[in-house]
CSV table of C-alpha atoms and ligand atoms in Angstrom, one decimal:
chain,number,residue,atom,x,y,z
L,18,MET,CA,21.6,15.3,-6.8
L,19,LYS,CA,18.3,16.6,-5.5
L,20,ALA,CA,16.6,14.7,-2.6
L,21,ILE,CA,13.8,15.4,-0.1
L,22,LEU,CA,15.0,15.2,3.5
L,23,VAL,CA,13.3,15.5,6.9
L,24,HIS,CA,15.4,17.1,9.7
L,25,GLN,CA,12.5,17.3,12.2
L,26,PRO,CA,9.3,15.3,11.8
L,27,GLY,CA,6.2,17.4,11.4
L,28,GLY,CA,3.8,18.9,8.9
L,29,PRO,CA,4.3,18.9,5.1
L,30,GLU,CA,6.8,21.8,5.5
L,31,ALA,CA,9.1,19.2,7.1
L,32,LEU,CA,9.8,18.0,3.6
L,33,ARG,CA,12.9,19.9,2.3
L,34,LEU,CA,14.4,19.7,-1.1
L,35,GLU,CA,18.2,19.6,-0.8
L,36,GLU,CA,21.3,19.1,-2.8
L,37,VAL,CA,23.2,16.0,-1.6
L,38,PRO,CA,26.0,13.8,-3.1
L,39,VAL,CA,25.0,11.0,-5.5
L,40,PRO,CA,25.5,7.8,-3.4
L,41,GLN,CA,27.8,5.1,-4.6
L,42,PRO,CA,26.9,1.4,-4.6
L,43,GLY,CA,28.8,-0.9,-2.3
L,44,PRO,CA,29.0,-4.7,-2.5
L,45,GLY,CA,25.7,-6.3,-3.4
L,46,GLN,CA,24.1,-2.9,-4.2
L,47,ALA,CA,23.1,-1.0,-7.3
L,48,LEU,CA,22.8,2.7,-8.1
L,49,VAL,CA,19.3,3.4,-9.7
L,50,LYS,CA,18.6,6.6,-11.6
L,51,ILE,CA,15.1,7.2,-10.4
L,52,ALA,CA,12.5,8.1,-13.1
L,53,ALA,CA,9.4,8.1,-10.9
L,54,SER,CA,8.8,7.6,-7.2
L,55,GLY,CA,5.5,6.4,-5.7
L,56,VAL,CA,3.8,8.4,-2.9
L,57,ASN,CA,2.4,6.2,-0.1
L,58,PHE,CA,0.7,6.7,3.2
L,59,ILE,CA,3.7,5.2,4.9
L,60,ASP,CA,5.7,8.3,3.8
L,61,ILE,CA,3.3,10.5,5.8
L,62,TYR,CA,3.8,8.3,8.9
L,63,PHE,CA,7.6,8.8,8.6
L,64,ARG,CA,7.2,12.5,8.0
L,65,THR,CA,4.9,13.1,11.0
L,66,GLY,CA,7.0,10.9,13.3
L,67,LEU,CA,4.4,8.1,13.7
L,68,TYR,CA,7.0,5.8,12.3
L,69,LYS,CA,10.5,6.5,13.5
L,70,ALA,CA,13.8,7.2,11.7
L,71,ASP,CA,17.0,9.0,12.7
L,72,PRO,CA,17.1,12.5,11.2
L,73,PRO,CA,18.0,13.8,8.8
L,74,PHE,CA,16.3,11.0,6.8
L,75,GLY,CA,15.1,10.5,3.3
L,76,ILE,CA,11.4,9.9,2.4
L,77,GLY,CA,9.7,7.6,-0.1
L,78,MET,CA,9.6,3.8,-0.2
L,79,GLU,CA,9.3,2.9,-3.9
L,80,ALA,CA,10.6,3.9,-7.3
L,81,ALA,CA,11.4,2.8,-10.8
L,82,GLY,CA,14.2,3.8,-13.0
L,83,THR,CA,17.4,2.5,-14.7
L,84,VAL,CA,20.4,0.8,-13.1
L,85,GLU,CA,23.4,3.1,-13.6
L,86,ALA,CA,26.1,1.3,-11.7
L,87,ILE,CA,26.5,-1.9,-9.7
L,88,GLY,CA,28.7,-2.9,-6.8
L,89,ALA,CA,30.9,-6.0,-6.4
L,90,GLY,CA,29.1,-9.3,-6.5
L,91,VAL,CA,25.8,-8.1,-8.0
L,92,GLY,CA,24.2,-10.8,-10.3
L,93,GLU,CA,20.5,-9.9,-10.0
L,94,VAL,CA,20.6,-6.9,-12.4
L,95,SER,CA,22.9,-5.3,-15.0
L,96,VAL,CA,23.7,-1.7,-15.9
L,97,GLY,CA,21.0,-0.4,-18.2
L,98,ASP,CA,18.2,-2.6,-16.8
L,99,ARG,CA,14.8,-1.0,-16.2
L,100,VAL,CA,14.0,-1.8,-12.6
L,101,ALA,CA,11.6,-1.1,-9.7
L,102,TYR,CA,11.7,-1.6,-6.0
L,103,ALA,CA,9.8,-1.0,-2.8
L,104,MET,CA,10.5,-0.9,1.0
L,105,ASN,CA,13.8,1.0,0.7
L,106,ARG,CA,13.5,4.5,2.2
L,107,GLY,CA,14.7,7.6,0.3
L,108,SER,CA,13.1,7.4,-3.1
L,109,TYR,CA,12.0,11.0,-3.2
L,110,ALA,CA,15.3,11.7,-4.9
L,111,GLU,CA,17.2,11.6,-8.2
L,112,TYR,CA,19.2,8.5,-7.3
L,113,GLY,CA,19.0,5.6,-4.9
L,114,VAL,CA,21.4,2.9,-3.8
L,115,ILE,CA,19.4,-0.3,-3.3
L,116,PRO,CA,20.4,-3.8,-2.3
L,117,ALA,CA,20.4,-5.6,-5.7
L,118,TRP,CA,18.2,-8.5,-4.4
L,119,GLN,CA,15.4,-6.0,-3.9
L,120,LEU,CA,15.4,-4.9,-7.5
L,121,VAL,CA,12.9,-6.3,-10.0
L,122,ARG,CA,13.3,-6.0,-13.7
L,123,LEU,CA,10.3,-4.4,-15.4
L,124,PRO,CA,8.8,-6.6,-18.1
L,125,ASP,CA,8.1,-5.3,-21.6
L,126,GLY,CA,4.7,-3.6,-21.6
L,127,VAL,CA,5.2,-2.0,-18.1
L,128,ASP,CA,6.6,1.6,-18.2
L,129,VAL,CA,8.5,3.2,-15.4
L,130,ASN,CA,5.5,5.1,-14.1
L,131,GLN,CA,3.5,2.0,-13.9
L,132,GLY,CA,6.4,0.2,-12.2
L,133,ALA,CA,6.8,2.9,-9.6
L,134,ALA,CA,3.1,2.9,-9.0
L,135,ALA,CA,2.7,-0.9,-8.7
L,136,MET,CA,5.4,-2.2,-6.4
L,137,LEU,CA,4.4,-1.2,-2.8
L,138,GLN,CA,0.7,-1.2,-3.0
L,139,GLY,CA,0.6,-4.1,-5.5
L,140,MET,CA,2.7,-6.4,-3.5
L,141,THR,CA,0.8,-5.4,-0.4
L,142,ALA,CA,-2.5,-6.3,-2.0
L,143,HIS,CA,-0.8,-9.6,-3.1
L,144,TYR,CA,0.3,-10.7,0.3
L,145,LEU,CA,-3.0,-9.7,1.9
L,146,SER,CA,-5.0,-11.7,-0.6
L,147,HIS,CA,-2.6,-14.6,-1.1
L,148,SER,CA,-0.8,-15.0,2.2
L,149,THR,CA,-2.4,-13.2,5.2
L,150,TYR,CA,-5.8,-14.6,4.3
L,151,PRO,CA,-5.6,-16.6,1.1
L,152,LEU,CA,-9.0,-15.8,-0.4
L,153,ARG,CA,-11.0,-18.6,-2.1
L,154,GLU,CA,-14.2,-18.9,-4.1
L,155,GLY,CA,-17.1,-18.5,-1.7
L,156,ASP,CA,-15.3,-16.2,0.8
L,157,TRP,CA,-16.7,-12.8,1.7
L,158,CYS,CA,-14.2,-9.9,2.4
L,159,LEU,CA,-14.6,-6.3,3.5
L,160,ILE,CA,-12.1,-3.9,2.0
L,161,HIS,CA,-11.9,-0.3,3.4
L,162,ALA,CA,-10.8,2.7,1.3
L,163,ALA,CA,-11.6,0.5,-1.7
L,164,ALA,CA,-10.9,3.3,-4.2
L,165,GLY,CA,-7.5,4.1,-2.7
L,166,GLY,CA,-4.1,3.0,-4.0
L,167,ALA,CA,-3.8,-0.2,-2.0
L,168,GLY,CA,-7.5,-0.8,-1.7
L,169,SER,CA,-8.3,-0.7,-5.4
L,170,LEU,CA,-5.6,-3.3,-6.2
L,171,LEU,CA,-6.7,-5.5,-3.3
L,172,VAL,CA,-10.3,-5.4,-4.7
L,173,GLN,CA,-9.1,-6.6,-8.1
L,174,MET,CA,-7.0,-9.4,-6.6
L,175,ALA,CA,-9.8,-10.5,-4.3
L,176,LYS,CA,-12.0,-10.8,-7.4
L,177,MET,CA,-9.3,-12.8,-9.3
L,178,ARG,CA,-9.4,-15.3,-6.4
L,179,GLY,CA,-13.2,-15.6,-6.5
L,180,ALA,CA,-14.2,-13.8,-3.3
L,181,THR,CA,-17.3,-11.6,-2.9
L,182,VAL,CA,-16.1,-8.1,-2.1
L,183,ILE,CA,-17.7,-5.4,0.0
L,184,GLY,CA,-15.9,-2.1,-0.3
L,185,THR,CA,-16.2,1.1,1.6
L,186,THR,CA,-15.5,4.6,0.4
L,187,SER,CA,-16.2,8.2,1.6
L,188,THR,CA,-17.9,9.6,-1.5
L,189,ALA,CA,-20.2,8.5,-4.4
L,190,GLU,CA,-17.5,9.3,-6.9
L,191,LYS,CA,-15.0,7.0,-5.1
L,192,ALA,CA,-17.8,4.4,-4.8
L,193,ALA,CA,-18.1,4.4,-8.6
L,194,ARG,CA,-14.3,3.7,-8.9
L,195,ALA,CA,-14.5,0.9,-6.3
L,196,LYS,CA,-17.3,-0.7,-8.3
L,197,ALA,CA,-15.3,-0.4,-11.5
L,198,ALA,CA,-12.4,-2.1,-9.7
L,199,GLY,CA,-14.7,-5.0,-9.0
L,200,CYS,CA,-16.5,-4.5,-5.7
L,201,ASP,CA,-19.8,-6.4,-5.6
L,202,HIS,CA,-21.2,-4.0,-3.0
L,203,VAL,CA,-20.0,-0.6,-1.9
L,204,ILE,CA,-20.9,1.2,1.4
L,205,LEU,CA,-20.5,4.9,1.9
L,206,TYR,CA,-19.0,4.5,5.4
L,207,THR,CA,-19.1,8.3,6.0
L,208,GLU,CA,-22.9,8.2,5.7
L,209,LYS,CA,-23.9,4.7,6.9
L,210,ASP,CA,-23.0,2.4,9.8
L,211,PHE,CA,-21.0,-0.1,7.7
L,212,ASP,CA,-21.2,-2.9,10.2
L,213,THR,CA,-25.0,-2.9,10.0
L,214,GLU,CA,-24.8,-2.8,6.2
L,215,VAL,CA,-22.4,-5.7,6.1
L,216,LYS,CA,-24.6,-7.8,8.4
L,217,GLU,CA,-27.6,-7.1,6.1
L,218,ILE,CA,-25.7,-7.9,2.9
L,219,THR,CA,-24.3,-11.2,4.4
L,220,ASN,CA,-27.7,-12.2,5.9
L,221,GLY,CA,-26.4,-11.8,9.4
L,222,ARG,CA,-23.3,-13.9,8.9
L,223,GLY,CA,-20.6,-11.4,8.6
L,224,VAL,CA,-17.5,-11.5,6.4
L,225,ASP,CA,-14.6,-14.0,6.6
L,226,VAL,CA,-12.0,-11.3,6.6
L,227,VAL,CA,-11.8,-7.5,7.0
L,228,TYR,CA,-8.8,-5.8,5.4
L,229,ASP,CA,-8.7,-2.5,7.4
L,230,SER,CA,-6.2,0.2,6.4
L,231,VAL,CA,-8.1,3.0,8.0
L,232,GLY,CA,-7.4,2.1,11.7
L,233,ALA,CA,-8.8,4.2,14.5
L,234,SER,CA,-12.1,5.3,13.0
L,235,THR,CA,-13.2,1.9,11.6
L,236,TRP,CA,-11.8,-0.4,14.3
L,237,GLU,CA,-15.0,-1.1,16.3
L,238,ARG,CA,-17.3,-1.6,13.3
L,239,SER,CA,-14.7,-3.7,11.5
L,240,LEU,CA,-14.7,-6.2,14.4
L,241,ASN,CA,-18.5,-6.1,14.3
L,242,SER,CA,-18.5,-7.0,10.6
L,243,LEU,CA,-16.7,-10.3,11.1
L,244,LYS,CA,-18.3,-13.8,11.2
L,245,LYS,CA,-17.5,-16.0,14.1
L,246,ARG,CA,-13.8,-17.0,13.9
L,247,GLY,CA,-13.3,-14.4,11.2
L,248,LEU,CA,-9.9,-12.7,10.7
L,249,MET,CA,-9.3,-9.0,11.3
L,250,VAL,CA,-6.4,-7.7,9.2
L,251,SER,CA,-5.3,-4.3,10.5
L,252,TYR,CA,-2.8,-3.1,7.9
L,253,GLY,CA,-2.8,0.7,8.1
L,254,ASN,CA,-3.5,3.8,10.1
L,255,ALA,CA,-4.9,6.3,7.6
L,256,SER,CA,-7.2,7.8,10.4
L,257,GLY,CA,-4.8,7.1,13.2
L,258,PRO,CA,-3.5,3.9,14.8
L,259,ALA,CA,-6.1,1.2,15.9
L,260,PRO,CA,-6.6,1.0,19.7
L,261,ALA,CA,-5.1,-1.7,21.9
L,262,VAL,CA,-7.2,-4.8,22.3
L,263,ALA,CA,-7.4,-7.3,25.1
L,264,PRO,CA,-7.4,-11.0,24.1
L,265,LEU,CA,-10.7,-11.5,25.9
L,266,GLU,CA,-12.3,-9.0,23.6
L,267,LEU,CA,-11.6,-11.3,20.7
L,268,ASN,CA,-13.4,-14.1,22.6
L,269,ASN,CA,-16.4,-12.0,23.4
L,270,ARG,CA,-16.8,-11.0,19.7
L,271,GLY,CA,-16.8,-14.5,18.4
L,272,SER,CA,-13.3,-16.2,18.8
L,273,LEU,CA,-11.9,-13.7,16.3
L,274,PHE,CA,-8.3,-13.8,14.9
L,275,LEU,CA,-6.3,-10.6,14.6
L,276,THR,CA,-3.1,-9.8,12.7
L,277,ARG,CA,-1.2,-6.6,12.0
L,278,PRO,CA,1.0,-7.4,9.0
L,279,THR,CA,3.5,-5.4,7.0
L,280,LEU,CA,5.0,-5.8,3.5
L,281,ALA,CA,8.6,-6.1,4.6
L,282,HIS,CA,7.8,-9.3,6.4
L,283,HIS,CA,6.2,-10.7,3.2
L,284,CYS,CA,9.1,-10.1,0.9
L,285,GLN,CA,11.8,-11.7,3.1
L,286,ASP,CA,14.0,-13.1,0.4
L,287,ARG,CA,14.4,-12.8,-3.4
L,288,GLY,CA,12.1,-15.8,-4.1
L,289,GLU,CA,9.2,-14.3,-2.2
L,290,LEU,CA,9.8,-10.9,-3.7
L,291,LEU,CA,10.0,-12.2,-7.3
L,292,TRP,CA,6.8,-14.3,-6.7
L,293,ARG,CA,4.8,-11.2,-5.7
L,294,ALA,CA,6.4,-8.6,-8.0
L,295,SER,CA,6.2,-10.9,-11.0
L,296,ASP,CA,2.6,-11.6,-10.5
L,297,VAL,CA,1.8,-7.9,-10.1
L,298,LEU,CA,3.9,-6.7,-13.0
L,299,ASP,CA,2.8,-9.5,-15.4
L,300,TRP,CA,-0.9,-8.9,-14.6
L,301,ILE,CA,-0.4,-5.2,-15.4
L,302,ALA,CA,1.4,-6.1,-18.7
L,303,ALA,CA,-1.4,-8.5,-19.6
L,304,GLY,CA,-4.1,-5.9,-18.7
L,305,LYS,CA,-5.5,-8.1,-15.9
L,306,LEU,CA,-4.6,-5.6,-13.2
L,307,LYS,CA,-5.4,-1.9,-13.7
L,308,ILE,CA,-3.3,0.8,-12.1
L,309,HIS,CA,-5.0,4.2,-12.0
L,310,ILE,CA,-2.3,6.9,-11.8
L,311,GLU,CA,-4.3,9.8,-10.6
L,312,LYS,CA,-1.6,12.6,-10.6
L,313,ILE,CA,2.1,13.1,-11.3
L,314,TYR,CA,3.9,15.9,-9.4
L,315,PRO,CA,7.4,17.3,-9.8
L,316,LEU,CA,9.7,16.3,-6.9
L,317,ILE,CA,9.6,19.8,-5.5
L,318,GLU,CA,5.8,19.4,-4.9
L,319,ALA,CA,6.2,16.4,-2.6
L,320,ALA,CA,4.6,18.3,0.2
L,321,GLN,CA,1.5,19.0,-2.0
L,322,ALA,CA,1.3,15.3,-3.0
L,323,GLN,CA,1.3,14.2,0.6
L,324,THR,CA,-1.2,16.8,1.6
L,325,ASP,CA,-3.5,15.6,-1.2
L,326,LEU,CA,-3.1,12.0,-0.1
L,327,ALA,CA,-3.8,12.8,3.5
L,328,SER,CA,-6.8,14.9,2.8
L,329,ARG,CA,-8.8,12.0,1.2
L,330,LYS,CA,-9.0,13.8,-2.1
L,331,THR,CA,-7.3,11.1,-4.1
L,332,SER,CA,-8.1,7.7,-5.5
L,333,GLY,CA,-5.4,5.6,-7.1
L,334,LYS,CA,-1.7,6.4,-7.3
L,335,LEU,CA,0.3,9.6,-6.9
L,336,LEU,CA,3.8,9.8,-8.4
L,337,LEU,CA,6.8,12.2,-8.1
L,338,ILE,CA,9.1,12.9,-11.0
L,339,PRO,CA,12.6,14.0,-10.0
S,426,LIG,P1,-4.9,5.5,-0.1
S,426,LIG,O1,-4.8,5.9,-1.5
S,426,LIG,O2,-5.7,4.3,0.3
S,426,LIG,O3,-5.4,6.7,0.7
S,426,LIG,C1,-5.9,6.5,2.0
S,426,LIG,C2,-7.4,6.4,2.0
S,426,LIG,O4,-7.9,6.1,3.3
S,426,LIG,C3,-8.1,7.8,1.7
S,426,LIG,O5,-8.2,8.0,0.3
S,426,LIG,C4,-9.5,7.5,2.3
S,426,LIG,O6,-10.4,6.9,1.5
S,426,LIG,C5,-9.2,6.6,3.5
S,426,LIG,N1,-9.3,7.3,4.8
S,426,LIG,C6,-10.2,7.0,5.7
S,426,LIG,N2,-10.1,7.8,6.8
S,426,LIG,C7,-9.1,8.7,6.5
S,426,LIG,C8,-8.5,9.8,7.2
S,426,LIG,N3,-9.0,10.2,8.4
S,426,LIG,N4,-7.5,10.5,6.6
S,426,LIG,C9,-7.0,10.1,5.4
S,426,LIG,N5,-7.5,9.0,4.7
S,426,LIG,C10,-8.6,8.3,5.2
S,426,LIG,O7,-3.4,5.3,0.5
S,426,LIG,P2,-2.4,4.1,0.4
S,426,LIG,O8,-2.9,3.1,-0.7
S,426,LIG,O9,-1.0,4.7,0.2
S,426,LIG,O10,-2.4,3.4,1.8
S,426,LIG,C11,-3.6,2.9,2.3
S,426,LIG,C12,-3.4,2.3,3.6
S,426,LIG,O11,-2.7,1.1,3.5
S,426,LIG,C13,-2.6,3.2,4.6
S,426,LIG,O12,-3.1,3.1,5.9
S,426,LIG,C14,-1.2,2.5,4.5
S,426,LIG,O13,-0.5,2.7,5.7
S,426,LIG,C15,-1.6,1.0,4.4
S,426,LIG,N6,-0.6,0.2,3.8
S,426,LIG,C16,-0.1,-0.8,4.6
S,426,LIG,C17,0.9,-1.6,4.1
S,426,LIG,C18,1.3,-2.8,5.0
S,426,LIG,O14,2.1,-3.6,4.5
S,426,LIG,N7,0.9,-2.8,6.2
S,426,LIG,C19,1.5,-1.4,2.8
S,426,LIG,C20,0.9,-0.4,2.0
S,426,LIG,C21,-0.1,0.4,2.5
S,426,LIG,P3,-11.9,7.3,1.6
S,426,LIG,O15,-11.9,8.7,1.2
S,426,LIG,O16,-12.6,6.4,0.6
S,426,LIG,O17,-12.3,7.0,3.0
């Protein structure tokens, strides 16, 4: 089968399309014929070496397709099921062997492209809005990169939960998308000091929670945007990792809380996975959650897809088709 492998972390050229054997499922595993694979920022972190893996390693953390074979003891899925998964590396490929407990059946009304697009960013938006800080009516939140893949889904879920949402984007075109996703206010953070704007919008109070996926370049102003005892959720590094912080700094800025969560710790067992995935997929099937698939690339153009994502050109989801 064809698969993208990295032998040496580096630039986009580190992604190499190679011929490798089709893997076989062991006990508790299923072989999935991949129909579409999602492109995520985390794939770039692995490719560049910010996140570590032993080379040669596969790239890509989510996909959707059809179960082609199952190993001993698998009861979660059957051969022929349409399924999707996230947080299992190596999805830039024609096949994947996945622990069966991580596979979710796609409901009627959700096609494989939507399934591949929804899992990682959708469940991330779900845990951020339902678990890390369970938003409620009356809360104010700040969501960076609000037109991005994860950001635009988080905006929609924050609105479902009744929060008032301030989003940030780099361009007017992305601001329009963020508004369409449900943002009550959008700040062009490449043109304005967003912390000053947030304080103005909230009458000096600040927001209850900042969901920050941008990292280095937004860190300071994100902390400035919080109310006293507000929660800083640093969940990504699109501009580089956030700096180290001394506990006393949190005191000085208003007894702030800080967390750095990741999806894998929020889908720890099948029950938690099915809760999040079913919510996301059922909302898509019902038309309550909109997934914008911006571009679909053939697998051989994985490097171009990652380059486009890293260059801030995109809003919404990018997919690879093997
Ligand atoms: P996006 O589609 O959101 O793309 C990233 C966006 O970040 C860009 O479009 C851009 O939006 C913004 N950005 C700001 N500064 C930069 C920069 N210097 N370089 C590139 N982009 C920049 O990607 P994803 O939805 O895949 O991921 C978003 C973030 O969420 C990533 O940081 C990712 O690591 C994180 N994430 C974390 C998870 C977790 O569990 N912790 C799980 C899933 C995602 P704009 O042009 O509007 O500024």
